[in-house]
């Protein structure tokens, strides 16, 4: 079924006029709201500066303008325009003193100064000074108004600045009708200067706001990268810990299933207990596999090779030497039965520390030490000197992102140990980790008090 197309009739003259009137009314209402609503009320210019002297600078500049323009305005009004001294002082105070208010509330200061400038111009209509030749703004008014435009442009919205500029132009052209004979009009100069200053300062403000937002976004991105790295490392630790725990759970299952066959004359209650243990172990393994499927990436499969340990640290050091880093290994013999979680964590700490040396201090002499103490702690120490290549990260003192250290801290926290990292005075770097070899190791000795 065909649909009938309706064509709206063209707007006639009265309709167009009403639409134009409505749009004009909305425009002026928006400008009025912008001129009566400050963008950031009460916050002084440069209030975010870290230096106290920089924060005081706007007040010093405003005080300098007031101190110079106030007597100058009185002198010009009295000598050039022949205004009474008391009236000249009142006009001068109203036109210059609000510049101090412009530091924190420039829009309110503009209302005061703009009104004072207009009333001051009306007071000059019947002036009979011999040197009165500029209309409607005196030279001090032009200078003070330009200073006010700078404060406005750095703080207020573009709509408010446009309204200020329109009001300035409208007042100047209205006062032009009262211009005495022989006076030179400066309202066009005032309009051009105020427009240029508002445009430049608003552009500077917009650029500063953009840079500030960029810095804030970089900080947010860096925090997000650190958080993502932390979560990825925790997921990796969880996957590796699954392999460690799954081995022990599998052993428990096998032992519980085979106990009735290995132990003769086992009571029925014991057989049921072993069966319950084996069932619980299988359920735990199934839960761990389901959890692991969530932690793994989509479409990825688990590694089938055994998790590495301290027995492969020698291979790590040899690979680092082939990468151009002169590394030495001191691995204590007879470490005994090292817990699998500690064994894996120690290997990963050495791996990440050597990778950092290759990235940030290529060619640096490196020493790797792994030893066990009598109090039940495993100490892993990786120390490198300054990079041999010019412009390396450690030689420049660059802190780096520190994402590699995130994994080290997580692994140390997993085992209940401690980690100490930091730069050395010679430009190198030190990574020292203490991991417990037993469930209840001896407490670490407290540091001796400084003499």
Tab-separated table of C-alpha atoms in Angstrom:
chain	number	residue	atom	x	y	z
A	1	UNK	CA	0.000	0.000	0.000
A	2	UNK	CA	1.470	3.296	-1.039
A	3	UNK	CA	1.982	5.877	1.614
A	4	UNK	CA	1.016	9.432	1.038
A	5	UNK	CA	3.903	11.873	1.339
A	6	UNK	CA	3.114	15.063	3.116
A	7	UNK	CA	4.973	18.219	2.279
A	8	UNK	CA	5.026	20.926	4.871
A	9	UNK	CA	4.081	24.292	3.452
A	10	UNK	CA	6.896	26.828	3.328
A	11	UNK	CA	7.079	29.238	6.214
A	12	UNK	CA	5.426	32.528	5.504
A	13	UNK	CA	6.743	35.883	6.631
A	14	UNK	CA	5.132	35.998	10.119
A	15	UNK	CA	6.181	32.390	10.857
A	16	UNK	CA	9.776	33.091	9.910
A	17	UNK	CA	9.741	36.180	12.029
A	18	UNK	CA	8.414	34.274	15.026
A	19	UNK	CA	11.039	31.556	14.615
A	20	UNK	CA	13.802	34.121	14.301
A	21	UNK	CA	12.464	35.913	17.355
A	22	UNK	CA	12.398	32.683	19.374
A	23	UNK	CA	15.961	31.806	18.401
A	24	UNK	CA	17.161	35.305	19.198
A	25	UNK	CA	15.449	35.153	22.561
A	26	UNK	CA	17.135	31.809	23.335
A	27	UNK	CA	20.503	33.256	22.310
A	28	UNK	CA	20.171	36.288	24.534
A	29	UNK	CA	18.908	34.169	27.410
A	30	UNK	CA	21.959	31.947	27.075
A	31	UNK	CA	24.271	34.956	27.003
A	32	UNK	CA	22.512	36.414	30.030
A	33	UNK	CA	22.901	33.174	31.957
A	34	UNK	CA	26.578	32.973	31.025
A	35	UNK	CA	27.186	36.571	32.132
A	36	UNK	CA	25.577	35.924	35.512
A	37	UNK	CA	27.036	32.469	36.213
A	38	UNK	CA	30.810	32.331	36.793
A	39	UNK	CA	32.597	29.228	35.557
A	40	UNK	CA	34.769	28.608	38.635
A	41	UNK	CA	33.679	31.035	41.359
A	42	UNK	CA	36.118	31.747	44.171
A	43	UNK	CA	39.184	29.996	42.731
A	44	UNK	CA	42.004	32.545	42.227
A	45	UNK	CA	44.147	32.584	39.126
A	46	UNK	CA	47.161	30.229	39.351
A	47	UNK	CA	45.671	28.695	42.508
A	48	UNK	CA	46.836	25.228	41.395
A	49	UNK	CA	50.510	26.249	41.237
A	50	UNK	CA	52.805	24.449	43.684
A	51	UNK	CA	54.898	27.520	44.486
A	52	UNK	CA	53.425	30.040	46.935
A	53	UNK	CA	55.054	32.941	45.087
A	54	UNK	CA	53.423	31.901	41.827
A	55	UNK	CA	50.014	31.790	43.550
A	56	UNK	CA	50.586	35.317	44.894
A	57	UNK	CA	51.675	36.679	41.509
A	58	UNK	CA	48.117	37.567	40.251
A	59	UNK	CA	47.479	39.611	43.405
A	60	UNK	CA	50.790	41.442	42.981
A	61	UNK	CA	49.974	42.276	39.345
A	62	UNK	CA	46.441	43.431	40.223
A	63	UNK	CA	47.744	45.588	43.067
A	64	UNK	CA	50.289	47.133	40.704
A	65	UNK	CA	47.542	48.005	38.199
A	66	UNK	CA	45.341	49.533	40.915
A	67	UNK	CA	48.226	51.495	42.441
A	68	UNK	CA	49.177	53.007	39.092
A	69	UNK	CA	45.746	53.495	37.493
A	70	UNK	CA	43.933	54.968	40.512
A	71	UNK	CA	45.984	58.196	40.812
A	72	UNK	CA	46.352	58.394	37.045
A	73	UNK	CA	42.576	58.251	36.581
A	74	UNK	CA	42.009	60.986	39.152
A	75	UNK	CA	44.644	63.202	37.511
A	76	UNK	CA	43.205	62.702	34.023
A	77	UNK	CA	39.616	63.373	35.119
A	78	UNK	CA	40.516	66.495	37.080
A	79	UNK	CA	43.137	68.076	34.803
A	80	UNK	CA	41.977	66.991	31.338
A	81	UNK	CA	38.204	66.768	31.746
A	82	UNK	CA	37.654	69.276	34.517
A	83	UNK	CA	35.743	66.883	36.799
A	84	UNK	CA	35.290	67.722	40.476
A	85	UNK	CA	37.933	66.090	42.666
A	86	UNK	CA	35.504	64.140	44.877
A	87	UNK	CA	33.573	62.823	41.885
A	88	UNK	CA	36.810	61.995	40.087
A	89	UNK	CA	38.014	60.005	43.119
A	90	UNK	CA	34.773	58.040	43.334
A	91	UNK	CA	34.855	57.215	39.626
A	92	UNK	CA	38.528	56.225	39.788
A	93	UNK	CA	37.968	53.876	42.737
A	94	UNK	CA	34.983	52.220	41.040
A	95	UNK	CA	36.940	51.768	37.793
A	96	UNK	CA	40.206	50.423	39.253
A	97	UNK	CA	39.707	48.845	42.708
A	98	UNK	CA	37.632	45.885	41.399
A	99	UNK	CA	40.738	44.700	39.536
A	100	UNK	CA	41.753	43.085	42.843
A	101	UNK	CA	38.441	41.188	42.778
A	102	UNK	CA	39.188	40.043	39.223
A	103	UNK	CA	41.895	37.691	40.543
A	104	UNK	CA	39.265	35.339	41.998
A	105	UNK	CA	35.939	36.595	40.558
A	106	UNK	CA	36.616	38.261	37.206
A	107	UNK	CA	33.000	38.149	36.004
A	108	UNK	CA	31.704	39.996	39.071
A	109	UNK	CA	34.569	42.483	38.739
A	110	UNK	CA	33.597	43.064	35.103
A	111	UNK	CA	30.052	43.992	36.093
A	112	UNK	CA	31.351	46.584	38.552
A	113	UNK	CA	34.010	48.030	36.243
A	114	UNK	CA	31.756	48.001	33.161
A	115	UNK	CA	29.015	49.880	35.035
A	116	UNK	CA	31.546	52.349	36.446
A	117	UNK	CA	33.035	52.937	32.991
A	118	UNK	CA	29.632	53.638	31.449
A	119	UNK	CA	28.558	55.981	34.273
A	120	UNK	CA	31.940	57.641	34.200
A	121	UNK	CA	31.541	58.295	30.488
A	122	UNK	CA	28.139	59.873	31.066
A	123	UNK	CA	29.719	62.139	33.687
A	124	UNK	CA	32.090	63.419	30.992
A	125	UNK	CA	29.296	64.581	28.655
A	126	UNK	CA	29.312	68.140	29.939
A	127	UNK	CA	32.992	68.293	30.878
A	128	UNK	CA	34.722	71.472	29.815
A	129	UNK	CA	38.353	70.407	30.203
A	130	UNK	CA	40.758	71.950	27.759
A	131	UNK	CA	42.510	68.634	27.064
A	132	UNK	CA	39.428	66.412	26.885
A	133	UNK	CA	39.783	64.840	23.454
A	134	UNK	CA	38.978	61.095	23.841
A	135	UNK	CA	35.469	59.643	24.012
A	136	UNK	CA	33.874	57.639	25.583
A	137	UNK	CA	36.799	55.890	27.339
A	138	UNK	CA	39.741	57.652	28.953
A	139	UNK	CA	43.244	56.142	28.535
A	140	UNK	CA	43.295	54.661	32.099
A	141	UNK	CA	39.926	53.043	31.402
A	142	UNK	CA	41.277	51.403	28.244
A	143	UNK	CA	44.338	50.038	30.082
A	144	UNK	CA	42.357	48.761	33.071
A	145	UNK	CA	39.694	47.211	30.866
A	146	UNK	CA	42.330	45.362	28.840
A	147	UNK	CA	43.817	43.954	32.066
A	148	UNK	CA	40.330	42.839	33.072
A	149	UNK	CA	39.873	41.103	29.700
A	150	UNK	CA	42.983	39.012	30.370
A	151	UNK	CA	41.571	37.821	33.707
A	152	UNK	CA	38.219	37.077	32.093
A	153	UNK	CA	39.691	35.162	29.168
A	154	UNK	CA	41.699	32.912	31.477
A	155	UNK	CA	38.698	31.914	33.573
A	156	UNK	CA	35.280	32.238	31.943
A	157	UNK	CA	33.469	30.284	29.246
A	158	UNK	CA	33.479	31.316	25.603
A	159	UNK	CA	29.798	32.213	25.727
A	160	UNK	CA	30.442	34.571	28.648
A	161	UNK	CA	33.397	36.122	26.818
A	162	UNK	CA	31.271	36.639	23.725
A	163	UNK	CA	28.606	38.325	25.852
A	164	UNK	CA	31.233	40.601	27.434
A	165	UNK	CA	32.533	41.563	24.019
A	166	UNK	CA	29.023	42.283	22.684
A	167	UNK	CA	28.175	44.382	25.742
A	168	UNK	CA	31.403	46.357	25.331
A	169	UNK	CA	30.682	47.059	21.691
A	170	UNK	CA	27.032	47.921	22.309
A	171	UNK	CA	27.881	50.333	25.136
A	172	UNK	CA	30.539	52.032	23.036
A	173	UNK	CA	28.232	52.594	20.067
A	174	UNK	CA	25.375	53.822	22.294
A	175	UNK	CA	27.682	56.309	24.040
A	176	UNK	CA	28.878	57.445	20.630
A	177	UNK	CA	25.564	59.276	20.279
A	178	UNK	CA	26.540	61.522	23.217
A	179	UNK	CA	30.043	62.316	21.977
A	180	UNK	CA	30.879	66.004	22.443
A	181	UNK	CA	32.016	67.967	19.450
A	182	UNK	CA	35.728	67.809	18.823
A	183	UNK	CA	36.375	64.600	20.793
A	184	UNK	CA	38.048	61.596	19.179
A	185	UNK	CA	36.154	58.312	19.370
A	186	UNK	CA	38.080	55.330	20.839
A	187	UNK	CA	35.230	52.850	21.190
A	188	UNK	CA	36.365	50.941	18.080
A	189	UNK	CA	39.879	50.667	19.509
A	190	UNK	CA	38.457	49.392	22.784
A	191	UNK	CA	36.297	46.849	20.940
A	192	UNK	CA	39.224	45.530	18.881
A	193	UNK	CA	41.638	45.347	21.822
A	194	UNK	CA	39.130	43.603	24.080
A	195	UNK	CA	38.225	41.108	21.341
A	196	UNK	CA	41.862	40.263	20.600
A	197	UNK	CA	42.742	39.832	24.262
A	198	UNK	CA	39.683	37.675	24.941
A	199	UNK	CA	40.476	35.513	21.935
A	200	UNK	CA	44.142	35.035	22.836
A	201	UNK	CA	43.584	34.351	26.522
A	202	UNK	CA	40.728	31.938	25.859
A	203	UNK	CA	42.958	30.063	23.404
A	204	UNK	CA	45.708	29.890	26.036
A	205	UNK	CA	43.210	28.635	28.580
A	206	UNK	CA	41.846	26.001	26.180
A	207	UNK	CA	45.375	24.791	25.443
A	208	UNK	CA	46.162	24.569	29.152
A	209	UNK	CA	42.940	22.666	29.818
A	210	UNK	CA	43.761	20.244	27.005
A	211	UNK	CA	47.253	19.634	28.368
A	212	UNK	CA	45.851	19.146	31.859
A	213	UNK	CA	43.322	16.615	30.613
A	214	UNK	CA	46.067	14.850	28.680
A	215	UNK	CA	48.222	14.557	31.805
A	216	UNK	CA	45.247	13.281	33.809
A	217	UNK	CA	44.476	10.740	31.107
A	218	UNK	CA	48.099	9.573	31.058
A	219	UNK	CA	47.988	9.113	34.827
A	220	UNK	CA	44.760	7.131	34.509
A	221	UNK	CA	46.228	5.030	31.687
A	222	UNK	CA	49.370	4.319	33.700
A	223	UNK	CA	47.305	3.285	36.718
A	224	UNK	CA	45.174	1.097	34.480
A	225	UNK	CA	48.270	-0.502	32.929
A	226	UNK	CA	49.674	-1.211	36.384
A	227	UNK	CA	46.366	-2.703	37.487
A	228	UNK	CA	46.124	-4.813	34.330
A	229	UNK	CA	49.697	-6.014	34.776
A	230	UNK	CA	48.949	-6.924	38.379
A	231	UNK	CA	45.844	-8.881	37.402
A	232	UNK	CA	47.659	-10.663	34.582
A	233	UNK	CA	50.502	-11.618	36.896
A	234	UNK	CA	48.076	-12.875	39.520
A	235	UNK	CA	46.293	-14.958	36.898
A	236	UNK	CA	49.629	-16.348	35.761
A	237	UNK	CA	50.547	-17.206	39.340
A	238	UNK	CA	47.164	-18.883	39.799
A	239	UNK	CA	47.724	-20.996	36.681
A	240	UNK	CA	51.166	-22.048	37.827
A	241	UNK	CA	49.951	-22.666	41.371
A	242	UNK	CA	47.289	-24.952	39.927
A	243	UNK	CA	49.990	-27.221	38.546
A	244	UNK	CA	51.724	-27.308	41.917
A	245	UNK	CA	48.603	-27.973	43.975
A	246	UNK	CA	47.125	-30.366	41.415
A	247	UNK	CA	50.149	-32.637	41.776
A	248	UNK	CA	49.652	-32.930	45.525
A	249	UNK	CA	45.901	-33.407	45.181
A	250	UNK	CA	46.496	-36.170	42.634
A	251	UNK	CA	48.867	-37.901	45.041
A	252	UNK	CA	46.258	-37.661	47.790
A	253	UNK	CA	43.653	-39.195	45.483
A	254	UNK	CA	45.903	-42.081	44.494
A	255	UNK	CA	46.926	-42.771	48.068
A	256	UNK	CA	43.336	-42.686	49.270
A	257	UNK	CA	42.180	-45.055	46.482
A	258	UNK	CA	45.044	-47.502	46.988
A	259	UNK	CA	45.001	-47.522	50.798
A	260	UNK	CA	42.425	-50.358	51.076
A	261	UNK	CA	44.640	-52.532	48.865
A	262	UNK	CA	47.927	-51.605	50.533
A	263	UNK	CA	46.775	-51.953	54.131
A	264	UNK	CA	45.441	-55.453	55.041
A	265	UNK	CA	42.509	-55.993	57.375
A	266	UNK	CA	41.395	-52.361	57.056
A	267	UNK	CA	38.142	-51.713	58.962
A	268	UNK	CA	35.065	-50.795	56.958
A	269	UNK	CA	34.885	-47.368	58.610
A	270	UNK	CA	38.456	-46.624	57.501
A	271	UNK	CA	37.664	-47.813	53.964
A	272	UNK	CA	34.713	-45.432	53.830
A	273	UNK	CA	36.887	-42.599	55.160
A	274	UNK	CA	39.534	-43.188	52.491
A	275	UNK	CA	36.793	-43.326	49.843
A	276	UNK	CA	35.441	-39.992	51.114
A	277	UNK	CA	38.936	-38.483	51.013
A	278	UNK	CA	39.454	-39.626	47.424
A	279	UNK	CA	36.043	-38.255	46.385
A	280	UNK	CA	36.751	-34.868	47.991
A	281	UNK	CA	40.154	-34.711	46.307
A	282	UNK	CA	38.614	-35.437	42.894
A	283	UNK	CA	35.972	-32.745	43.444
A	284	UNK	CA	38.673	-30.264	44.438
A	285	UNK	CA	40.625	-31.066	41.279
A	286	UNK	CA	37.504	-30.565	39.180
A	287	UNK	CA	36.825	-27.177	40.834
A	288	UNK	CA	40.413	-26.108	40.241
A	289	UNK	CA	40.191	-27.038	36.555
A	290	UNK	CA	36.954	-25.055	36.170
A	291	UNK	CA	38.579	-22.052	37.852
A	292	UNK	CA	41.635	-22.408	35.657
A	293	UNK	CA	39.471	-22.388	32.516
A	294	UNK	CA	38.261	-18.922	33.566
A	295	UNK	CA	41.771	-17.617	34.182
A	296	UNK	CA	43.144	-18.822	30.870
A	297	UNK	CA	42.762	-16.691	27.769
A	298	UNK	CA	40.087	-17.616	25.255
A	299	UNK	CA	41.272	-20.369	22.966
A	300	UNK	CA	44.530	-20.962	24.863
A	301	UNK	CA	45.657	-24.254	26.244
A	302	UNK	CA	47.653	-24.969	29.343
A	303	UNK	CA	51.344	-25.713	29.183
A	304	UNK	CA	52.078	-29.420	29.266
A	305	UNK	CA	55.712	-29.069	30.343
A	306	UNK	CA	56.510	-29.254	34.077
A	307	UNK	CA	56.813	-25.955	35.920
A	308	UNK	CA	60.422	-24.740	36.155
A	309	UNK	CA	62.374	-24.502	39.390
A	310	UNK	CA	65.821	-23.824	40.807
A	311	UNK	CA	67.242	-26.721	38.794
A	312	UNK	CA	66.817	-24.570	35.659
A	313	UNK	CA	68.398	-21.360	37.004
A	314	UNK	CA	71.693	-22.412	35.415
A	315	UNK	CA	69.997	-22.408	32.004
A	316	UNK	CA	68.632	-18.921	32.672
A	317	UNK	CA	72.083	-17.565	33.458
A	318	UNK	CA	73.591	-19.209	30.379
A	319	UNK	CA	70.895	-17.681	28.153
A	320	UNK	CA	71.590	-14.263	29.710
A	321	UNK	CA	75.298	-14.630	28.976
A	322	UNK	CA	74.489	-15.437	25.346
A	323	UNK	CA	72.413	-12.225	25.274
A	324	UNK	CA	75.564	-10.202	26.019
A	325	UNK	CA	75.309	-9.838	29.795
A	326	UNK	CA	78.311	-11.175	31.777
A	327	UNK	CA	76.463	-13.038	34.527
A	328	UNK	CA	77.761	-15.289	37.304
A	329	UNK	CA	75.780	-17.832	39.310
A	330	UNK	CA	76.351	-18.938	42.868
A	331	UNK	CA	73.908	-21.776	43.567
A	332	UNK	CA	74.225	-23.514	46.906
A	333	UNK	CA	74.441	-27.298	46.719
A	334	UNK	CA	72.132	-29.480	48.726
A	335	UNK	CA	69.213	-27.094	49.124
A	336	UNK	CA	67.117	-30.023	50.246
A	337	UNK	CA	63.403	-30.378	49.744
A	338	UNK	CA	62.265	-26.951	48.521
A	339	UNK	CA	58.460	-26.439	48.447
A	340	UNK	CA	57.180	-26.330	44.895
A	341	UNK	CA	55.600	-22.873	45.281
A	342	UNK	CA	58.882	-21.475	46.626
A	343	UNK	CA	60.879	-23.327	43.959
A	344	UNK	CA	58.746	-21.834	41.164
A	345	UNK	CA	58.679	-18.343	42.714
A	346	UNK	CA	62.473	-18.277	43.103
A	347	UNK	CA	62.913	-19.238	39.457
A	348	UNK	CA	60.470	-16.563	38.252
A	349	UNK	CA	62.155	-13.881	40.382
A	350	UNK	CA	65.570	-14.679	38.898
A	351	UNK	CA	64.030	-14.812	35.406
A	352	UNK	CA	62.392	-11.383	35.715
A	353	UNK	CA	65.471	-9.810	37.331
A	354	UNK	CA	67.744	-11.015	34.527
A	355	UNK	CA	65.217	-9.847	31.909
A	356	UNK	CA	65.287	-6.382	33.493
A	357	UNK	CA	69.083	-6.343	33.298
A	358	UNK	CA	68.963	-7.174	29.579
A	359	UNK	CA	66.353	-4.467	28.925
A	360	UNK	CA	67.573	-1.625	31.144
A	361	UNK	CA	71.303	-2.271	31.686
A	362	UNK	CA	72.672	-4.163	28.664
A	363	UNK	CA	76.207	-5.394	29.174
A	364	UNK	CA	76.155	-4.870	32.952
A	365	UNK	CA	78.098	-7.309	35.112
A	366	UNK	CA	75.512	-9.368	37.006
A	367	UNK	CA	75.755	-11.716	39.969
A	368	UNK	CA	73.054	-14.261	40.861
A	369	UNK	CA	73.138	-15.943	44.253
A	370	UNK	CA	70.739	-18.573	45.622
A	371	UNK	CA	71.401	-20.016	49.074
A	372	UNK	CA	69.534	-21.438	52.038
A	373	UNK	CA	70.069	-20.369	55.640
A	374	UNK	CA	69.872	-22.460	58.772
A	375	UNK	CA	66.820	-20.572	60.011
A	376	UNK	CA	64.590	-21.882	57.209
A	377	UNK	CA	64.822	-19.111	54.614
A	378	UNK	CA	65.846	-19.205	50.955
A	379	UNK	CA	67.687	-16.062	49.829
A	380	UNK	CA	67.644	-15.078	46.145
A	381	UNK	CA	69.963	-12.187	45.232
A	382	UNK	CA	70.437	-10.617	41.783
A	383	UNK	CA	72.799	-7.624	41.627
A	384	UNK	CA	73.918	-5.861	38.456
A	385	UNK	CA	76.294	-2.971	37.893
A	386	UNK	CA	75.819	0.014	35.594
A	387	UNK	CA	75.076	-0.736	31.973
A	388	UNK	CA	78.100	-0.997	29.718
A	389	UNK	CA	76.300	0.585	26.771
A	390	UNK	CA	75.962	4.378	26.706
A	391	UNK	CA	72.522	5.728	27.522
A	392	UNK	CA	71.236	2.628	29.297
A	393	UNK	CA	68.239	3.008	31.542
A	394	UNK	CA	70.079	2.400	34.812
A	395	UNK	CA	72.877	4.822	33.953
A	396	UNK	CA	70.323	7.556	33.286
A	397	UNK	CA	68.629	6.764	36.566
A	398	UNK	CA	65.324	6.027	34.845
A	399	UNK	CA	62.868	4.377	37.181
A	400	UNK	CA	61.003	2.538	34.411
A	401	UNK	CA	57.423	1.415	34.707
A	402	UNK	CA	58.129	-1.048	37.504
A	403	UNK	CA	55.710	-3.592	36.012
A	404	UNK	CA	58.338	-6.348	36.256
A	405	UNK	CA	58.594	-5.786	39.985
A	406	UNK	CA	54.843	-6.296	40.343
A	407	UNK	CA	55.164	-9.999	39.605
A	408	UNK	CA	58.062	-10.362	42.019
A	409	UNK	CA	56.095	-8.792	44.855
A	410	UNK	CA	53.052	-10.938	44.138
A	411	UNK	CA	55.107	-14.124	44.197
A	412	UNK	CA	56.881	-13.147	47.394
A	413	UNK	CA	53.522	-12.285	48.967
A	414	UNK	CA	52.192	-15.692	47.869
A	415	UNK	CA	54.900	-17.555	49.775
A	416	UNK	CA	54.952	-15.232	52.798
A	417	UNK	CA	58.471	-13.886	52.182
A	418	UNK	CA	59.947	-10.436	51.714
A	419	UNK	CA	61.386	-8.501	48.779
A	420	UNK	CA	63.895	-5.661	48.703
A	421	UNK	CA	64.624	-3.842	45.433
A	422	UNK	CA	66.274	-0.565	44.574
A	423	UNK	CA	69.096	1.218	42.744
A	424	UNK	CA	72.684	1.096	43.944
A	425	UNK	CA	75.020	4.088	44.404
A	426	UNK	CA	77.183	3.022	41.445
A	427	UNK	CA	74.211	3.065	39.057
A	428	UNK	CA	73.340	-0.616	39.307
A	429	UNK	CA	70.293	-2.349	40.703
A	430	UNK	CA	69.617	-4.912	43.423
A	431	UNK	CA	66.870	-7.511	43.821
A	432	UNK	CA	66.868	-9.485	47.083
A	433	UNK	CA	64.104	-11.937	48.005
A	434	UNK	CA	63.690	-14.092	51.113
A	435	UNK	CA	61.335	-17.044	50.754
A	436	UNK	CA	60.364	-19.491	53.527
A	437	UNK	CA	61.521	-23.089	53.125
A	438	UNK	CA	59.268	-24.355	55.892
A	439	UNK	CA	55.741	-23.637	57.022
A	440	UNK	CA	57.002	-21.887	60.188
A	441	UNK	CA	60.469	-20.430	59.562
A	442	UNK	CA	62.419	-18.560	62.179
A	443	UNK	CA	61.513	-14.857	62.293
A	444	UNK	CA	63.756	-12.446	60.434
A	445	UNK	CA	66.192	-10.600	62.678
A	446	UNK	CA	65.182	-7.039	63.502
A	447	UNK	CA	67.507	-4.349	62.090
A	448	UNK	CA	69.983	-2.923	64.549
A	449	UNK	CA	69.283	0.688	65.604
A	450	UNK	CA	71.458	3.314	64.012
A	451	UNK	CA	74.168	4.641	66.360
